[in-house]
Short mmCIF file of C-alpha atoms in Angstrom, two decimals:
data_model
loop_
_atom_site.label_atom_id
_atom_site.label_comp_id
_atom_site.label_asym_id
_atom_site.label_seq_id
_atom_site.Cartn_x
_atom_site.Cartn_y
_atom_site.Cartn_z
CA MET E 6 20.01 9.58 -30.66
CA THR E 7 19.43 6.44 -28.43
CA THR E 8 15.69 5.32 -27.12
CA LEU E 9 15.72 4.47 -23.47
CA SER E 10 14.70 1.19 -24.52
CA ALA E 11 17.55 0.87 -26.66
CA ASP E 12 20.00 1.58 -23.82
CA LEU E 13 17.78 -0.83 -21.89
CA TRP E 14 18.04 -3.77 -24.48
CA PRO E 15 21.23 -3.10 -27.13
CA ASP E 16 21.08 -6.73 -28.13
CA VAL E 17 16.73 -6.92 -28.37
CA GLN E 18 16.07 -6.25 -31.93
CA PRO E 19 13.82 -4.34 -33.63
CA GLU E 20 13.02 -1.23 -31.63
CA THR E 21 9.15 -2.88 -31.75
CA ALA E 22 10.10 -5.49 -29.55
CA ARG E 23 12.56 -3.32 -27.18
CA ARG E 24 9.27 -0.87 -27.14
CA LEU E 25 6.79 -3.71 -26.32
CA MET E 26 9.41 -5.09 -23.24
CA LEU E 27 9.63 -1.32 -21.92
CA ALA E 28 5.83 -1.29 -21.60
CA GLY E 29 5.75 -4.87 -20.26
CA VAL E 30 8.42 -3.38 -17.15
CA GLU E 31 5.99 -0.42 -16.57
CA SER E 32 2.80 -2.37 -16.71
CA PHE E 33 4.30 -5.32 -14.59
CA ALA E 34 5.85 -2.94 -11.80
CA GLU E 35 3.13 -0.71 -11.20
CA ARG E 36 0.33 -3.65 -10.88
CA GLY E 37 2.11 -6.69 -10.65
CA TYR E 38 2.29 -9.43 -13.45
CA HIS E 39 -1.44 -10.93 -13.07
CA ALA E 40 -2.95 -7.95 -13.06
CA THR E 41 -1.71 -6.92 -16.34
CA THR E 42 -3.02 -8.09 -19.38
CA THR E 43 -1.45 -8.15 -23.21
CA ARG E 44 -3.73 -5.79 -24.13
CA ASP E 45 -2.44 -3.26 -21.31
CA ILE E 46 1.03 -3.52 -22.42
CA ALA E 47 -0.06 -3.09 -26.10
CA GLY E 48 -1.44 -0.35 -25.18
CA ALA E 49 0.55 1.45 -23.16
CA ALA E 50 3.33 0.34 -26.63
CA GLY E 51 0.49 2.52 -28.83
CA MET E 52 0.35 -0.67 -30.69
CA SER E 53 -3.12 -3.22 -31.17
CA PRO E 54 -2.47 -6.39 -29.16
CA ALA E 55 -1.87 -8.50 -32.62
CA ALA E 56 0.75 -6.39 -33.42
CA LEU E 57 2.18 -7.64 -29.67
CA TYR E 58 1.68 -11.31 -30.90
CA VAL E 59 4.13 -10.79 -33.93
CA HIS E 60 7.29 -10.30 -31.54
CA PHE E 61 5.59 -12.18 -28.06
CA PRO E 62 3.36 -15.06 -28.53
CA SER E 63 2.14 -14.56 -24.76
CA LYS E 64 2.15 -12.31 -21.68
CA ALA E 65 4.62 -15.01 -20.13
CA ALA E 66 7.17 -14.68 -23.33
CA LEU E 67 7.50 -11.57 -22.65
CA LEU E 68 8.38 -11.94 -18.90
CA PHE E 69 10.41 -14.15 -19.81
CA ALA E 70 11.95 -11.59 -22.22
CA ILE E 71 12.85 -9.07 -19.71
CA SER E 72 13.76 -12.00 -17.07
CA ARG E 73 16.07 -13.51 -18.68
CA ASN E 74 17.84 -10.16 -20.61
CA GLY E 75 18.09 -8.96 -16.84
CA HIS E 76 19.70 -12.04 -15.80
CA GLU E 77 21.77 -11.91 -18.95
CA GLN E 78 22.84 -8.63 -17.98
CA THR E 79 23.82 -8.75 -14.20
CA LEU E 80 25.91 -12.36 -15.27
CA ALA E 81 27.49 -10.55 -17.71
CA LEU E 82 28.61 -7.63 -15.62
CA VAL E 83 29.99 -9.95 -12.93
CA GLU E 84 31.99 -11.98 -15.31
CA ASP E 85 33.18 -8.32 -16.91
CA VAL E 86 35.12 -7.63 -13.57
CA LEU E 87 36.33 -11.55 -13.22
CA GLY E 88 38.06 -10.77 -16.83
CA ARG E 89 39.12 -7.45 -15.72
CA VAL E 90 40.52 -7.77 -12.67
CA THR E 91 42.62 -10.31 -10.24
CA GLY E 92 42.41 -10.58 -6.34
CA PRO E 93 39.60 -11.55 -4.67
CA MET E 94 39.29 -7.87 -2.97
CA GLU E 95 39.62 -6.04 -5.95
CA ARG E 96 37.05 -8.61 -7.90
CA MET E 97 34.89 -8.31 -4.85
CA ARG E 98 34.51 -4.21 -4.81
CA LEU E 99 33.90 -3.90 -8.71
CA LEU E 100 31.32 -6.90 -8.90
CA VAL E 101 29.47 -4.94 -6.13
CA GLU E 102 30.02 -1.52 -7.64
CA ASP E 103 28.65 -2.82 -10.66
CA PHE E 104 25.99 -4.66 -9.31
CA VAL E 105 24.50 -2.10 -6.84
CA ALA E 106 24.82 0.34 -9.61
CA TRP E 107 23.00 -1.67 -12.04
CA HIS E 108 20.12 -2.47 -9.64
CA ALA E 109 19.90 1.59 -8.87
CA ARG E 110 19.98 2.42 -12.49
CA ARG E 111 17.64 -0.28 -13.61
CA HIS E 112 15.68 -0.06 -10.57
CA THR E 113 11.98 -0.49 -12.53
CA VAL E 114 13.46 -3.42 -14.98
CA ALA E 115 15.32 -5.44 -11.32
CA ARG E 116 11.84 -4.69 -9.83
CA VAL E 117 10.56 -7.05 -12.16
CA VAL E 118 13.47 -9.04 -12.94
CA GLN E 119 14.09 -9.86 -8.73
CA TYR E 120 10.34 -10.21 -8.14
CA GLU E 121 7.98 -11.53 -10.83
CA LEU E 122 10.44 -15.01 -11.22
CA ASN E 123 7.28 -17.13 -9.60
CA ALA E 124 5.02 -15.79 -12.47
CA LEU E 125 7.81 -17.47 -15.17
CA PRO E 126 5.93 -20.98 -16.72
CA GLU E 127 8.00 -23.83 -15.63
CA LYS E 128 10.78 -24.62 -18.56
CA GLU E 129 11.44 -20.81 -18.47
CA TYR E 130 12.08 -20.71 -14.98
CA GLN E 131 14.47 -23.37 -14.85
CA ILE E 132 16.15 -21.42 -17.16
CA VAL E 133 16.50 -17.83 -15.33
CA ALA E 134 17.10 -20.31 -12.44
CA GLN E 135 20.39 -21.36 -13.91
CA LEU E 136 21.61 -17.99 -15.00
CA ARG E 137 20.90 -17.33 -11.30
CA ARG E 138 22.67 -20.26 -10.00
CA LYS E 139 25.60 -18.77 -12.28
CA ILE E 140 25.54 -15.58 -10.89
CA GLU E 141 25.65 -17.06 -7.41
CA GLN E 142 28.55 -19.27 -8.16
CA ARG E 143 30.62 -16.77 -9.11
CA VAL E 144 30.43 -15.08 -6.23
CA ARG E 145 31.15 -17.49 -4.02
CA GLU E 146 34.25 -17.98 -5.68
CA VAL E 147 35.78 -14.66 -5.02
CA ILE E 148 34.42 -15.23 -1.51
CA ALA E 149 36.62 -18.87 -1.33
CA ASP E 150 39.30 -17.54 -3.24
CA GLY E 151 39.35 -14.80 -0.48
CA VAL E 152 39.37 -17.02 2.45
CA GLU E 153 41.91 -19.13 1.15
CA SER E 154 44.29 -16.35 0.47
CA GLY E 155 43.52 -15.23 3.78
CA ALA E 156 42.13 -11.75 2.11
CA PHE E 157 38.68 -12.60 3.72
CA THR E 158 37.40 -14.02 6.85
CA VAL E 159 33.49 -15.86 6.66
CA GLY E 160 32.06 -18.31 8.96
CA ASP E 161 30.00 -19.34 6.04
CA VAL E 162 30.73 -18.49 2.46
CA GLY E 163 27.36 -19.21 1.15
CA ILE E 164 25.62 -17.18 3.15
CA ALA E 165 27.89 -14.55 2.79
CA ALA E 166 27.62 -14.83 -1.22
CA ARG E 167 23.94 -14.13 -0.61
CA ALA E 168 24.49 -11.75 1.97
CA VAL E 169 26.53 -9.77 -1.13
CA LEU E 170 23.46 -10.34 -3.53
CA SER E 171 21.05 -9.52 -1.48
CA LEU E 172 22.49 -6.19 -0.92
CA GLY E 173 22.29 -5.49 -4.33
CA VAL E 174 19.11 -6.98 -5.15
CA ASP E 175 17.11 -5.01 -1.94
CA VAL E 176 18.43 -1.96 -3.83
CA ALA E 177 15.49 -2.42 -6.64
CA ARG E 178 13.16 -1.97 -4.34
CA TRP E 179 14.20 1.25 -2.22
CA TYR E 180 16.07 2.97 -4.67
CA SER E 181 14.36 6.01 -6.89
CA GLU E 182 14.58 9.50 -8.58
CA ARG E 183 14.75 10.81 -5.26
CA THR E 184 17.46 8.76 -3.43
CA ARG E 185 20.86 11.24 -2.97
CA GLN E 186 23.22 9.38 -3.72
CA THR E 187 23.96 8.35 -7.59
CA PRO E 188 23.94 4.83 -8.84
CA ALA E 189 27.23 4.77 -9.24
CA GLU E 190 28.42 6.45 -5.52
CA LEU E 191 25.87 4.14 -4.09
CA GLY E 192 27.74 1.41 -5.98
CA LYS E 193 31.10 2.55 -3.97
CA GLU E 194 29.96 2.69 -0.43
CA TYR E 195 28.18 -0.42 -0.76
CA GLY E 196 31.85 -2.18 -2.18
CA GLU E 197 33.06 -0.62 1.30
CA LEU E 198 30.86 -2.21 3.61
CA VAL E 199 30.81 -5.44 1.73
CA LEU E 200 34.55 -5.54 2.01
CA ARG E 201 34.41 -5.03 5.69
CA MET E 202 31.40 -7.19 5.71
CA LEU E 203 33.67 -10.02 4.33
CA GLY E 204 36.45 -9.36 6.89
CA ALA E 205 38.64 -7.99 4.18
CA SER E 206 41.95 -6.77 6.29
CA MET D 17 -3.75 -25.21 21.22
CA THR D 18 -2.59 -21.79 19.02
CA THR D 19 -3.70 -21.54 15.73
CA LEU D 20 -1.31 -20.06 13.22
CA SER D 21 -3.11 -16.78 12.43
CA ALA D 22 -3.24 -16.92 16.45
CA ASP D 23 0.50 -16.95 16.48
CA LEU D 24 1.04 -14.58 13.46
CA TRP D 25 -1.52 -11.84 14.84
CA PRO D 26 -1.58 -12.27 18.37
CA ASP D 27 -2.72 -8.89 18.84
CA VAL D 28 -6.22 -8.78 16.21
CA GLN D 29 -9.72 -10.24 17.58
CA PRO D 30 -11.67 -12.39 16.35
CA GLU D 31 -10.27 -15.27 15.01
CA THR D 32 -12.55 -14.46 11.96
CA ALA D 33 -10.53 -11.43 10.98
CA ARG D 34 -7.69 -13.54 11.77
CA ARG D 35 -8.16 -15.98 9.50
CA LEU D 36 -8.95 -13.26 6.89
CA MET D 37 -5.62 -11.61 7.42
CA LEU D 38 -4.03 -14.84 6.46
CA ALA D 39 -5.87 -15.27 3.47
CA GLY D 40 -5.29 -12.20 2.26
CA VAL D 41 -1.64 -12.93 2.97
CA GLU D 42 -1.73 -16.67 0.82
CA SER D 43 -3.46 -14.73 -2.23
CA PHE D 44 -1.29 -11.08 -2.34
CA ALA D 45 2.04 -13.41 -2.01
CA GLU D 46 0.87 -15.70 -4.67
CA ARG D 47 -0.79 -13.12 -7.37
CA GLY D 48 -0.21 -9.98 -6.21
CA TYR D 49 -2.57 -7.65 -4.90
CA HIS D 50 -4.12 -6.12 -7.78
CA ALA D 51 -4.61 -9.50 -9.39
CA THR D 52 -6.33 -10.42 -6.52
CA THR D 53 -10.29 -9.77 -5.40
CA THR D 54 -12.14 -9.77 -1.94
CA ARG D 55 -14.12 -12.90 -3.82
CA ASP D 56 -10.94 -14.99 -3.84
CA ILE D 57 -10.58 -14.04 -0.37
CA ALA D 58 -13.38 -14.83 1.29
CA GLY D 59 -13.37 -17.95 -1.05
CA ALA D 60 -9.62 -18.72 0.84
CA ALA D 61 -11.34 -17.91 4.26
CA GLY D 62 -14.07 -20.51 3.60
CA MET D 63 -16.59 -17.62 4.32
CA SER D 64 -18.79 -15.70 2.07
CA PRO D 65 -17.49 -11.87 0.39
CA ALA D 66 -20.44 -10.15 2.57
CA ALA D 67 -18.64 -12.12 5.73
CA LEU D 68 -15.47 -10.50 4.94
CA TYR D 69 -17.33 -6.58 4.83
CA VAL D 70 -17.95 -7.45 8.85
CA HIS D 71 -14.36 -6.92 9.48
CA PHE D 72 -12.48 -5.33 6.60
CA PRO D 73 -14.62 -2.39 4.58
CA SER D 74 -12.21 -3.02 1.57
CA LYS D 75 -9.62 -5.00 -0.08
CA ALA D 76 -7.28 -1.97 0.71
CA ALA D 77 -8.56 -2.34 4.57
CA LEU D 78 -7.72 -5.70 4.61
CA LEU D 79 -3.94 -5.06 3.12
CA PHE D 80 -3.34 -2.15 5.30
CA ALA D 81 -4.07 -4.20 8.61
CA ILE D 82 -1.46 -6.94 7.22
CA SER D 83 1.06 -4.27 6.59
CA ARG D 84 0.25 -2.04 9.93
CA ASN D 85 0.64 -4.75 12.11
CA GLY D 86 3.67 -6.06 10.17
CA HIS D 87 5.61 -2.46 10.45
CA GLU D 88 4.41 -2.78 14.31
CA GLN D 89 5.81 -6.16 15.27
CA THR D 90 8.75 -4.93 13.48
CA LEU D 91 9.29 -1.61 15.21
CA ALA D 92 8.08 -3.64 18.39
CA LEU D 93 11.00 -5.99 18.22
CA VAL D 94 13.45 -3.15 17.48
CA GLU D 95 12.41 -1.55 20.53
CA ASP D 96 12.69 -4.58 22.61
CA VAL D 97 16.10 -4.65 21.79
CA LEU D 98 16.78 -1.23 22.96
CA GLY D 99 14.77 -1.65 26.34
CA ARG D 100 16.67 -4.91 27.23
CA VAL D 101 20.58 -4.05 26.41
CA THR D 102 22.78 -1.70 26.20
CA GLY D 103 25.86 -0.47 24.19
CA PRO D 104 26.08 -0.12 20.46
CA MET D 105 27.61 -3.94 19.61
CA GLU D 106 24.97 -5.62 21.94
CA ARG D 107 22.19 -3.45 20.51
CA MET D 108 22.81 -4.18 17.02
CA ARG D 109 23.68 -7.83 17.28
CA LEU D 110 20.43 -8.50 18.54
CA LEU D 111 18.29 -6.54 16.70
CA VAL D 112 20.14 -7.99 13.46
CA GLU D 113 19.26 -11.11 14.92
CA ASP D 114 15.02 -10.43 15.62
CA PHE D 115 15.11 -8.59 12.33
CA VAL D 116 16.32 -11.17 9.77
CA ALA D 117 14.40 -13.90 12.31
CA TRP D 118 11.12 -12.72 11.82
CA HIS D 119 11.54 -11.86 8.24
CA ALA D 120 12.69 -15.73 7.98
CA ARG D 121 9.74 -17.19 9.85
CA ARG D 122 7.22 -14.72 8.57
CA HIS D 123 8.59 -14.89 5.47
CA THR D 124 4.95 -14.83 3.39
CA VAL D 125 3.39 -12.25 5.60
CA ALA D 126 6.76 -10.25 5.12
CA ARG D 127 6.81 -10.32 1.45
CA VAL D 128 3.57 -8.63 1.72
CA VAL D 129 4.41 -6.38 4.18
CA GLN D 130 7.65 -5.20 2.02
CA TYR D 131 6.33 -5.71 -1.34
CA GLU D 132 3.45 -4.09 -1.29
CA LEU D 133 3.54 -0.83 0.20
CA ASN D 134 2.36 1.00 -3.43
CA ALA D 135 -0.66 -0.77 -3.27
CA LEU D 136 -1.49 1.20 -0.40
CA PRO D 137 -3.64 4.27 -0.64
CA GLU D 138 -2.68 7.72 0.50
CA LYS D 139 -3.79 7.73 4.20
CA GLU D 140 -2.75 4.39 4.89
CA TYR D 141 0.33 4.77 3.37
CA GLN D 142 1.55 7.63 5.73
CA ILE D 143 0.98 5.81 8.59
CA VAL D 144 2.83 2.67 7.69
CA ALA D 145 6.12 5.13 6.26
CA GLN D 146 5.73 6.45 9.95
CA LEU D 147 6.77 3.57 11.09
CA ARG D 148 8.79 2.62 8.58
CA ARG D 149 10.84 6.37 9.32
CA LYS D 150 10.69 4.97 13.00
CA ILE D 151 12.37 1.42 12.50
CA GLU D 152 14.81 3.36 10.66
CA GLN D 153 15.64 6.23 12.92
CA ARG D 154 16.63 3.62 15.49
CA VAL D 155 18.41 1.75 13.43
CA ARG D 156 20.42 5.04 12.38
CA GLU D 157 20.60 5.81 16.25
CA VAL D 158 22.57 2.99 17.20
CA ILE D 159 24.59 3.33 14.50
CA ALA D 160 25.52 7.06 15.17
CA ASP D 161 25.95 5.68 19.11
CA GLY D 162 28.32 3.37 17.59
CA VAL D 163 30.44 5.76 15.74
CA GLU D 164 30.52 8.20 18.36
CA SER D 165 31.76 5.85 20.96
CA GLY D 166 34.67 4.39 18.59
CA ALA D 167 32.88 0.76 18.81
CA PHE D 168 32.06 1.42 14.89
CA THR D 169 33.41 3.20 11.80
CA VAL D 170 31.28 4.06 8.87
CA GLY D 171 31.47 6.38 6.09
CA ASP D 172 27.42 7.37 6.14
CA VAL D 173 25.55 6.28 9.09
CA GLY D 174 22.60 6.74 6.54
CA ILE D 175 23.24 4.38 3.38
CA ALA D 176 24.75 2.09 6.49
CA ALA D 177 21.40 1.88 8.50
CA ARG D 178 19.96 1.05 5.02
CA ALA D 179 22.36 -1.81 4.33
CA VAL D 180 21.59 -3.41 7.79
CA LEU D 181 17.81 -3.10 7.24
CA SER D 182 18.41 -4.57 3.78
CA LEU D 183 19.86 -7.50 4.44
CA GLY D 184 17.36 -8.18 6.84
CA VAL D 185 13.95 -7.20 4.28
CA ASP D 186 15.94 -9.05 1.18
CA VAL D 187 15.71 -12.17 3.28
CA ALA D 188 11.87 -12.30 3.28
CA ARG D 189 12.70 -12.97 -1.07
CA TRP D 190 14.52 -15.51 -0.72
CA TYR D 191 13.88 -17.27 2.56
CA SER D 192 11.71 -20.51 2.22
CA GLU D 193 11.02 -23.96 4.32
CA ARG D 194 13.89 -25.69 2.06
CA THR D 195 16.75 -22.83 3.54
CA ARG D 196 19.15 -25.10 5.31
CA GLN D 197 19.50 -22.52 8.38
CA THR D 198 16.54 -21.98 10.53
CA PRO D 199 15.79 -18.44 11.18
CA ALA D 200 17.72 -18.40 14.22
CA GLU D 201 20.56 -19.40 13.23
CA LEU D 202 20.54 -17.32 9.68
CA GLY D 203 20.09 -14.22 12.60
CA LYS D 204 23.49 -15.02 14.33
CA GLU D 205 25.32 -15.31 11.20
CA TYR D 206 23.55 -11.95 9.83
CA GLY D 207 24.13 -10.82 13.20
CA GLU D 208 28.24 -10.90 12.67
CA LEU D 209 27.78 -10.09 9.18
CA VAL D 210 26.55 -6.64 9.89
CA LEU D 211 28.80 -5.92 13.19
CA ARG D 212 31.58 -6.26 10.65
CA MET D 213 30.28 -4.45 7.86
CA LEU D 214 29.94 -1.40 10.65
CA GLY D 215 33.69 -2.17 11.42
CA ALA D 216 33.27 -3.30 14.96
CA SER D 217 36.55 -3.35 16.63
#
């Protein structure tokens, strides 16, 4: 049986580190990064503060692990779509479906990933900002390809890319277990909305 | 000459209360509600904690004032558009232009208004939730009118309304003084994107 934390962070080892990341996500999402102490996080994970420091030298290092991993996962899903299908319409549809579904399914992780960026130390912030620029760049390229081929009609590629990502990111803010649609259903509906927004013909 | 806080909260008196709201917005946006003390806020406003309590009995009361006022302002701009123009296309275009421009121009206030809802005490949360339902209801009605008249084509009115509001709300997250477009320009561009998203013919 897979634990929740192994499901969230399949690339992180050992399980203790993943448990601390999960406790960090829950504490940061509940009270915000600045109001959470490493003692709170260790306690939520059923560990001592000393055990936390074995895996993460500071609260900022734990936030960075959560943030970097979240951005790597979303970049990976975007690149996976680009590797799997061709054509701007099909690429955009699947990209939105997966990006939206990720932000719905992982809404608590995604809130920390998207809303605690400014709490990262400068060097760590730059690494995450680089991942964000790559994600935005991929989306722009798909839109620009579509404009060139006549599949899309948009006034400003940059604003359109920002709007596409905004729709996905904001799902993390409002999605909850009580939402009527499953993450996959919401992704499908948003895929249609986005294609129309881009003037897909 | 109008002060920034009088510009932000024309309906709040006296200026001391507005200065405290501005200091609250800046402190909450910077470090989050839970990590901010009333002493921090009073200090940022150049006052004593006792002077703060004259206007707001608690930190929660100050957050509530900021949150309720922000929601009242956005509901008022939506209702203003509905009172000014008729027809679902024209209503939706202006509504998005004004809603987006407000979230860009007031992005620091809007971040607190949109992202600190869960920090409100239960009774105050319910009052704000009621304002949010009204805003969402107005947007749904415009979309439903458009679907009925054939101006719009959407799969699910509720999801479409959520997407329209999402695009505006998320502007508060990413907009900054360095953004190339002015709030009004961004509003215009988003107005076009939304009309297309709703299948406006």
